[in-house]
């Protein structure tokens, strides 16, 4: 049983996934060491009055926006995909990747405009819609929570829009990039609900 005092800082982090380890390293660099193996969803940092709250990454902006957590570390892609009143404090320089539209290696599609009327599977429908809208392209967007790269081979999609880091997942699924949609990296976000903390490790200059 842990006791979280309301004046304490709570920072929302990814429960599992690619950002998790790098996030824990970043927090450790600020002197905030947590037990990475802890099964607890709310873990007190052993040296401070700061707690890490482990959440699904797409829930983090909403928790922070509502002030339930004071800070969060999340991919820019998630921050811009999920509506919330949280705001970006700074980019953190790790977990760099990009959101891309991709098609089968043997696809005849050779331009984004050729996606007009096509089916695109993605976990980022809002980012994709605004990207296509700017180009005046109207496509059928199909939402999935993960494994978007499987969709073309299954006959579910003509294209996908998903994150690319090393490019390995695209390659393994016989897909190639049609175009980049946006760059992304980890960002520190904060709540609009102002609280005064005795100590705030996230606002120092040298980071
Ligand atoms: C992420 C992302 C891509 C892949 C990109 O998926 O959605 O599929 O990683 O990385 P790569 O370019 O290095 O291969 P993840 O493994 O997190 O699974 P998910 O799609 O089920 O969320
Ligand atoms: Zn994926």
PDB file of C-alpha atoms and ligand atoms in Angstrom:
ATOM      1  CA  UNK A   1       0.000   0.000   0.000  1.00  0.00           C
ATOM      2  CA  UNK A   2       1.411   3.379  -0.906  1.00  0.00           C
ATOM      3  CA  UNK A   3       0.361   6.743   0.290  1.00  0.00           C
ATOM      4  CA  UNK A   4       0.244   9.499  -2.324  1.00  0.00           C
ATOM      5  CA  UNK A   5      -0.080  12.945  -0.811  1.00  0.00           C
ATOM      6  CA  UNK A   6      -1.997  15.455  -2.887  1.00  0.00           C
ATOM      7  CA  UNK A   7       0.780  18.048  -2.851  1.00  0.00           C
ATOM      8  CA  UNK A   8       3.169  15.529  -4.359  1.00  0.00           C
ATOM      9  CA  UNK A   9       4.051  15.605  -8.016  1.00  0.00           C
ATOM     10  CA  UNK A  10       2.579  12.811 -10.083  1.00  0.00           C
ATOM     11  CA  UNK A  11       4.118  12.081 -13.449  1.00  0.00           C
ATOM     12  CA  UNK A  12       2.257   9.857 -15.905  1.00  0.00           C
ATOM     13  CA  UNK A  13       4.434   7.434 -17.840  1.00  0.00           C
ATOM     14  CA  UNK A  14       3.799   4.719 -20.372  1.00  0.00           C
ATOM     15  CA  UNK A  15       2.919   1.451 -18.677  1.00  0.00           C
ATOM     16  CA  UNK A  16       4.577  -0.632 -21.357  1.00  0.00           C
ATOM     17  CA  UNK A  17       5.959  -0.025 -24.785  1.00  0.00           C
ATOM     18  CA  UNK A  18       8.849   1.666 -26.487  1.00  0.00           C
ATOM     19  CA  UNK A  19       8.798   4.850 -24.448  1.00  0.00           C
ATOM     20  CA  UNK A  20       8.832   3.130 -21.078  1.00  0.00           C
ATOM     21  CA  UNK A  21      12.514   2.374 -20.686  1.00  0.00           C
ATOM     22  CA  UNK A  22      13.767   5.648 -22.139  1.00  0.00           C
ATOM     23  CA  UNK A  23      11.301   7.520 -19.925  1.00  0.00           C
ATOM     24  CA  UNK A  24      12.626   5.786 -16.833  1.00  0.00           C
ATOM     25  CA  UNK A  25      16.171   6.691 -17.917  1.00  0.00           C
ATOM     26  CA  UNK A  26      15.164  10.317 -18.385  1.00  0.00           C
ATOM     27  CA  UNK A  27      13.558  10.408 -14.934  1.00  0.00           C
ATOM     28  CA  UNK A  28      16.657   8.788 -13.426  1.00  0.00           C
ATOM     29  CA  UNK A  29      18.742  11.566 -15.028  1.00  0.00           C
ATOM     30  CA  UNK A  30      16.639  14.034 -13.019  1.00  0.00           C
ATOM     31  CA  UNK A  31      17.391  12.078  -9.859  1.00  0.00           C
ATOM     32  CA  UNK A  32      14.023  10.336  -9.911  1.00  0.00           C
ATOM     33  CA  UNK A  33      14.629   6.625  -9.571  1.00  0.00           C
ATOM     34  CA  UNK A  34      11.730   4.233  -9.586  1.00  0.00           C
ATOM     35  CA  UNK A  35      11.675   0.490  -9.400  1.00  0.00           C
ATOM     36  CA  UNK A  36      11.077  -0.361 -13.084  1.00  0.00           C
ATOM     37  CA  UNK A  37       9.911  -3.832 -12.108  1.00  0.00           C
ATOM     38  CA  UNK A  38       7.320  -2.602  -9.646  1.00  0.00           C
ATOM     39  CA  UNK A  39       3.888  -4.074 -10.396  1.00  0.00           C
ATOM     40  CA  UNK A  40       2.263  -1.014  -8.807  1.00  0.00           C
ATOM     41  CA  UNK A  41       0.551   1.462 -11.116  1.00  0.00           C
ATOM     42  CA  UNK A  42       1.468   4.285  -8.746  1.00  0.00           C
ATOM     43  CA  UNK A  43       5.090   4.033  -7.650  1.00  0.00           C
ATOM     44  CA  UNK A  44       6.769   6.399  -5.237  1.00  0.00           C
ATOM     45  CA  UNK A  45      10.221   7.520  -6.161  1.00  0.00           C
ATOM     46  CA  UNK A  46      12.517   6.297  -3.447  1.00  0.00           C
ATOM     47  CA  UNK A  47      14.300   9.587  -2.876  1.00  0.00           C
ATOM     48  CA  UNK A  48      11.560  12.171  -3.335  1.00  0.00           C
ATOM     49  CA  UNK A  49       7.874  12.902  -2.898  1.00  0.00           C
ATOM     50  CA  UNK A  50       7.297  12.275  -6.600  1.00  0.00           C
ATOM     51  CA  UNK A  51       5.255   9.384  -7.951  1.00  0.00           C
ATOM     52  CA  UNK A  52       5.172   7.754 -11.355  1.00  0.00           C
ATOM     53  CA  UNK A  53       1.721   6.714 -12.566  1.00  0.00           C
ATOM     54  CA  UNK A  54       1.832   3.986 -15.229  1.00  0.00           C
ATOM     55  CA  UNK A  55      -0.890   4.378 -17.837  1.00  0.00           C
ATOM     56  CA  UNK A  56      -1.742   3.383 -21.371  1.00  0.00           C
ATOM     57  CA  UNK A  57       0.016   5.984 -23.481  1.00  0.00           C
ATOM     58  CA  UNK A  58      -3.123   7.253 -25.201  1.00  0.00           C
ATOM     59  CA  UNK A  59      -4.695   7.974 -21.795  1.00  0.00           C
ATOM     60  CA  UNK A  60      -1.803  10.141 -20.615  1.00  0.00           C
ATOM     61  CA  UNK A  61      -2.832  13.491 -22.219  1.00  0.00           C
ATOM     62  CA  UNK A  62      -6.312  13.252 -20.702  1.00  0.00           C
ATOM     63  CA  UNK A  63      -5.069  12.422 -17.190  1.00  0.00           C
ATOM     64  CA  UNK A  64      -2.631  15.319 -17.357  1.00  0.00           C
ATOM     65  CA  UNK A  65      -5.195  17.643 -18.932  1.00  0.00           C
ATOM     66  CA  UNK A  66      -7.594  16.907 -16.088  1.00  0.00           C
ATOM     67  CA  UNK A  67      -4.878  17.529 -13.492  1.00  0.00           C
ATOM     68  CA  UNK A  68      -5.104  13.969 -12.169  1.00  0.00           C
ATOM     69  CA  UNK A  69      -1.414  13.746 -13.023  1.00  0.00           C
ATOM     70  CA  UNK A  70       0.711  16.901 -12.983  1.00  0.00           C
ATOM     71  CA  UNK A  71       3.148  15.915 -15.706  1.00  0.00           C
ATOM     72  CA  UNK A  72       3.327  13.244 -18.347  1.00  0.00           C
ATOM     73  CA  UNK A  73       5.826  11.843 -20.790  1.00  0.00           C
ATOM     74  CA  UNK A  74       4.323  10.799 -24.065  1.00  0.00           C
ATOM     75  CA  UNK A  75       5.069  10.699 -27.785  1.00  0.00           C
ATOM     76  CA  UNK A  76       4.207  13.889 -29.678  1.00  0.00           C
ATOM     77  CA  UNK A  77       2.102  11.715 -31.968  1.00  0.00           C
ATOM     78  CA  UNK A  78      -0.130  10.743 -29.038  1.00  0.00           C
ATOM     79  CA  UNK A  79      -0.212  14.305 -27.680  1.00  0.00           C
ATOM     80  CA  UNK A  80      -1.498  15.640 -31.006  1.00  0.00           C
ATOM     81  CA  UNK A  81      -3.815  12.691 -31.659  1.00  0.00           C
ATOM     82  CA  UNK A  82      -5.699  12.735 -28.360  1.00  0.00           C
ATOM     83  CA  UNK A  83      -7.715  15.862 -27.511  1.00  0.00           C
ATOM     84  CA  UNK A  84      -6.820  17.209 -24.055  1.00  0.00           C
ATOM     85  CA  UNK A  85      -6.062  20.461 -22.301  1.00  0.00           C
ATOM     86  CA  UNK A  86      -2.551  19.313 -21.366  1.00  0.00           C
ATOM     87  CA  UNK A  87       0.282  21.334 -22.882  1.00  0.00           C
ATOM     88  CA  UNK A  88       3.824  20.655 -24.005  1.00  0.00           C
ATOM     89  CA  UNK A  89       6.598  21.894 -21.718  1.00  0.00           C
ATOM     90  CA  UNK A  90       9.460  20.688 -23.901  1.00  0.00           C
ATOM     91  CA  UNK A  91      10.643  18.099 -26.345  1.00  0.00           C
ATOM     92  CA  UNK A  92      12.840  15.491 -24.701  1.00  0.00           C
ATOM     93  CA  UNK A  93      15.025  14.373 -27.602  1.00  0.00           C
ATOM     94  CA  UNK A  94      14.450  10.640 -27.279  1.00  0.00           C
ATOM     95  CA  UNK A  95      12.106   8.082 -28.852  1.00  0.00           C
ATOM     96  CA  UNK A  96      12.458   9.799 -32.203  1.00  0.00           C
ATOM     97  CA  UNK A  97      10.294   8.331 -34.932  1.00  0.00           C
ATOM     98  CA  UNK A  98       7.869   9.520 -37.557  1.00  0.00           C
ATOM     99  CA  UNK A  99       4.315   8.912 -38.641  1.00  0.00           C
ATOM    100  CA  UNK A 100       4.126   7.740 -42.232  1.00  0.00           C
ATOM    101  CA  UNK A 101       1.720   6.610 -44.862  1.00  0.00           C
ATOM    102  CA  UNK A 102       2.882   3.278 -46.271  1.00  0.00           C
ATOM    103  CA  UNK A 103       1.747   1.008 -49.064  1.00  0.00           C
ATOM    104  CA  UNK A 104       2.552  -2.461 -50.333  1.00  0.00           C
ATOM    105  CA  UNK A 105       5.893  -2.769 -52.116  1.00  0.00           C
ATOM    106  CA  UNK A 106       4.026  -3.669 -55.299  1.00  0.00           C
ATOM    107  CA  UNK A 107       1.303  -1.049 -54.923  1.00  0.00           C
ATOM    108  CA  UNK A 108       0.421   1.093 -57.913  1.00  0.00           C
ATOM    109  CA  UNK A 109      -0.230   4.080 -55.666  1.00  0.00           C
ATOM    110  CA  UNK A 110       2.540   6.599 -56.351  1.00  0.00           C
ATOM    111  CA  UNK A 111       1.246   9.799 -54.776  1.00  0.00           C
ATOM    112  CA  UNK A 112      -0.804  10.788 -51.734  1.00  0.00           C
ATOM    113  CA  UNK A 113      -3.510  12.131 -54.047  1.00  0.00           C
ATOM    114  CA  UNK A 114      -3.961   8.613 -55.393  1.00  0.00           C
ATOM    115  CA  UNK A 115      -5.302   7.653 -51.942  1.00  0.00           C
ATOM    116  CA  UNK A 116      -8.580   9.395 -52.825  1.00  0.00           C
ATOM    117  CA  UNK A 117     -11.392   6.955 -51.971  1.00  0.00           C
ATOM    118  CA  UNK A 118      -8.925   4.314 -50.712  1.00  0.00           C
ATOM    119  CA  UNK A 119      -8.995   2.482 -47.372  1.00  0.00           C
ATOM    120  CA  UNK A 120      -6.304   3.485 -44.865  1.00  0.00           C
ATOM    121  CA  UNK A 121      -5.812   1.598 -41.603  1.00  0.00           C
ATOM    122  CA  UNK A 122      -4.343   3.594 -38.715  1.00  0.00           C
ATOM    123  CA  UNK A 123      -4.162   4.101 -34.967  1.00  0.00           C
ATOM    124  CA  UNK A 124      -3.970   7.870 -35.611  1.00  0.00           C
ATOM    125  CA  UNK A 125      -7.252   8.829 -37.296  1.00  0.00           C
ATOM    126  CA  UNK A 126      -7.190  12.467 -36.176  1.00  0.00           C
ATOM    127  CA  UNK A 127      -3.644  13.164 -37.364  1.00  0.00           C
ATOM    128  CA  UNK A 128      -4.293  11.351 -40.613  1.00  0.00           C
ATOM    129  CA  UNK A 129      -7.594  13.140 -41.245  1.00  0.00           C
ATOM    130  CA  UNK A 130      -6.087  16.570 -40.752  1.00  0.00           C
ATOM    131  CA  UNK A 131      -3.127  15.669 -42.973  1.00  0.00           C
ATOM    132  CA  UNK A 132      -5.394  14.445 -45.778  1.00  0.00           C
ATOM    133  CA  UNK A 133      -7.790  17.367 -45.365  1.00  0.00           C
ATOM    134  CA  UNK A 134      -4.972  19.825 -45.961  1.00  0.00           C
ATOM    135  CA  UNK A 135      -4.267  18.065 -49.245  1.00  0.00           C
ATOM    136  CA  UNK A 136      -7.942  17.854 -50.148  1.00  0.00           C
ATOM    137  CA  UNK A 137      -7.826  14.051 -50.179  1.00  0.00           C
ATOM    138  CA  UNK A 138     -10.826  12.077 -48.936  1.00  0.00           C
ATOM    139  CA  UNK A 139     -10.135   8.472 -47.909  1.00  0.00           C
ATOM    140  CA  UNK A 140     -11.887   5.804 -45.838  1.00  0.00           C
ATOM    141  CA  UNK A 141     -10.054   5.727 -42.523  1.00  0.00           C
ATOM    142  CA  UNK A 142     -10.249   2.497 -40.535  1.00  0.00           C
ATOM    143  CA  UNK A 143      -9.176   2.654 -36.886  1.00  0.00           C
ATOM    144  CA  UNK A 144      -7.128  -0.118 -35.259  1.00  0.00           C
ATOM    145  CA  UNK A 145      -5.322  -0.096 -31.909  1.00  0.00           C
ATOM    146  CA  UNK A 146      -2.153  -1.759 -33.200  1.00  0.00           C
ATOM    147  CA  UNK A 147      -0.535  -4.028 -35.788  1.00  0.00           C
ATOM    148  CA  UNK A 148      -1.693  -1.741 -38.591  1.00  0.00           C
ATOM    149  CA  UNK A 149       1.037  -3.187 -40.812  1.00  0.00           C
ATOM    150  CA  UNK A 150      -0.881  -6.463 -41.115  1.00  0.00           C
ATOM    151  CA  UNK A 151      -3.873  -4.787 -42.761  1.00  0.00           C
ATOM    152  CA  UNK A 152      -2.723  -4.553 -46.413  1.00  0.00           C
ATOM    153  CA  UNK A 153      -1.775  -8.248 -46.620  1.00  0.00           C
ATOM    154  CA  UNK A 154      -5.114  -9.149 -45.049  1.00  0.00           C
ATOM    155  CA  UNK A 155      -6.942  -7.174 -47.707  1.00  0.00           C
ATOM    156  CA  UNK A 156      -8.296  -4.696 -45.169  1.00  0.00           C
ATOM    157  CA  UNK A 157      -6.418  -1.654 -46.443  1.00  0.00           C
ATOM    158  CA  UNK A 158      -4.825  -0.032 -49.477  1.00  0.00           C
ATOM    159  CA  UNK A 159      -2.452   1.874 -47.217  1.00  0.00           C
ATOM    160  CA  UNK A 160      -1.567   2.281 -43.570  1.00  0.00           C
ATOM    161  CA  UNK A 161      -0.573   5.258 -41.463  1.00  0.00           C
ATOM    162  CA  UNK A 162       1.621   4.246 -38.543  1.00  0.00           C
ATOM    163  CA  UNK A 163       4.811   5.071 -36.696  1.00  0.00           C
ATOM    164  CA  UNK A 164       8.157   4.160 -38.188  1.00  0.00           C
ATOM    165  CA  UNK A 165      11.254   3.960 -36.049  1.00  0.00           C
ATOM    166  CA  UNK A 166      13.763   1.576 -37.600  1.00  0.00           C
ATOM    167  CA  UNK A 167      11.570   0.640 -40.570  1.00  0.00           C
ATOM    168  CA  UNK A 168      11.824  -3.036 -39.628  1.00  0.00           C
ATOM    169  CA  UNK A 169       8.086  -3.598 -39.217  1.00  0.00           C
ATOM    170  CA  UNK A 170       7.350  -2.103 -42.645  1.00  0.00           C
ATOM    171  CA  UNK A 171      10.055  -4.219 -44.250  1.00  0.00           C
ATOM    172  CA  UNK A 172       8.846  -7.412 -42.583  1.00  0.00           C
ATOM    173  CA  UNK A 173       5.375  -6.766 -43.930  1.00  0.00           C
ATOM    174  CA  UNK A 174       6.434  -5.926 -47.499  1.00  0.00           C
ATOM    175  CA  UNK A 175       5.471  -2.298 -47.129  1.00  0.00           C
ATOM    176  CA  UNK A 176       7.208   0.892 -48.255  1.00  0.00           C
ATOM    177  CA  UNK A 177       6.840   4.525 -47.259  1.00  0.00           C
ATOM    178  CA  UNK A 178       4.642   6.665 -49.480  1.00  0.00           C
ATOM    179  CA  UNK A 179       5.198   9.854 -47.490  1.00  0.00           C
ATOM    180  CA  UNK A 180       6.059  11.133 -44.050  1.00  0.00           C
ATOM    181  CA  UNK A 181       3.119  12.651 -42.151  1.00  0.00           C
ATOM    182  CA  UNK A 182       4.889  14.062 -39.078  1.00  0.00           C
ATOM    183  CA  UNK A 183       8.029  13.704 -36.995  1.00  0.00           C
ATOM    184  CA  UNK A 184       7.635  12.669 -33.391  1.00  0.00           C
ATOM    185  CA  UNK A 185       9.666  12.315 -30.218  1.00  0.00           C
ATOM    186  CA  UNK A 186       9.004  12.103 -26.506  1.00  0.00           C
ATOM    187  CA  UNK A 187       7.643  15.286 -24.942  1.00  0.00           C
ATOM    188  CA  UNK A 188       7.093  16.427 -21.383  1.00  0.00           C
ATOM    189  CA  UNK A 189       3.534  17.640 -20.929  1.00  0.00           C
ATOM    190  CA  UNK A 190       1.987  19.436 -17.992  1.00  0.00           C
ATOM    191  CA  UNK A 191      -1.408  20.009 -16.519  1.00  0.00           C
ATOM    192  CA  UNK A 192      -3.171  23.368 -16.903  1.00  0.00           C
ATOM    193  CA  UNK A 193      -4.174  22.980 -13.241  1.00  0.00           C
ATOM    194  CA  UNK A 194      -1.578  25.046 -11.413  1.00  0.00           C
ATOM    195  CA  UNK A 195      -0.206  23.756  -8.149  1.00  0.00           C
ATOM    196  CA  UNK A 196       2.761  24.952  -6.196  1.00  0.00           C
ATOM    197  CA  UNK A 197       5.278  22.246  -5.526  1.00  0.00           C
ATOM    198  CA  UNK A 198       7.998  22.397  -2.924  1.00  0.00           C
ATOM    199  CA  UNK A 199      10.419  21.218  -5.581  1.00  0.00           C
ATOM    200  CA  UNK A 200       9.972  20.701  -9.283  1.00  0.00           C
ATOM    201  CA  UNK A 201      12.680  18.719 -11.052  1.00  0.00           C
ATOM    202  CA  UNK A 202      11.211  19.377 -14.491  1.00  0.00           C
ATOM    203  CA  UNK A 203      11.745  23.115 -14.665  1.00  0.00           C
ATOM    204  CA  UNK A 204      15.487  23.366 -14.229  1.00  0.00           C
ATOM    205  CA  UNK A 205      17.421  24.949 -17.067  1.00  0.00           C
ATOM    206  CA  UNK A 206      20.053  22.303 -17.646  1.00  0.00           C
ATOM    207  CA  UNK A 207      18.093  19.509 -19.203  1.00  0.00           C
TER     208      UNK A 207
HETATM  209  C1  LIG B   1       5.223   0.411 -33.223  1.00  0.00           C
HETATM  210  C2  LIG B   1       4.610   1.149 -34.383  1.00  0.00           C
HETATM  211  C3  LIG B   1       5.145   0.389 -35.577  1.00  0.00           C
HETATM  212  C4  LIG B   1       6.518  -0.062 -35.095  1.00  0.00           C
HETATM  213  C5  LIG B   1       7.582   0.823 -35.697  1.00  0.00           C
HETATM  214  O1  LIG B   1       4.458  -0.688 -32.968  1.00  0.00           O
HETATM  215  O2  LIG B   1       3.196   1.108 -34.319  1.00  0.00           O
HETATM  216  O3  LIG B   1       4.366  -0.718 -35.853  1.00  0.00           O
HETATM  217  O4  LIG B   1       6.520   0.064 -33.672  1.00  0.00           O
HETATM  218  O5  LIG B   1       8.873   0.426 -35.297  1.00  0.00           O
HETATM  219  P1  LIG B   1       9.981  -0.036 -36.339  1.00  0.00           P
HETATM  220  O6  LIG B   1       9.977   0.931 -37.474  1.00  0.00           O
HETATM  221  O7  LIG B   1      11.246   0.027 -35.524  1.00  0.00           O
HETATM  222  O8  LIG B   1       9.654  -1.430 -36.758  1.00  0.00           O
HETATM  223  P2  LIG B   1       4.504  -1.505 -31.599  1.00  0.00           P
HETATM  224  O9  LIG B   1       5.578  -2.516 -31.673  1.00  0.00           O
HETATM  225  O10 LIG B   1       4.593  -0.543 -30.471  1.00  0.00           O
HETATM  226  O11 LIG B   1       3.144  -2.294 -31.591  1.00  0.00           O
HETATM  227  P3  LIG B   1       1.630  -1.826 -31.890  1.00  0.00           P
HETATM  228  O12 LIG B   1       1.550  -1.435 -33.328  1.00  0.00           O
HETATM  229  O13 LIG B   1       0.806  -3.029 -31.617  1.00  0.00           O
HETATM  230  O14 LIG B   1       1.329  -0.666 -30.996  1.00  0.00           O
HETATM  231 ZN1  LIG B   2       2.884  -0.967 -34.562  1.00  0.00          ZN
END
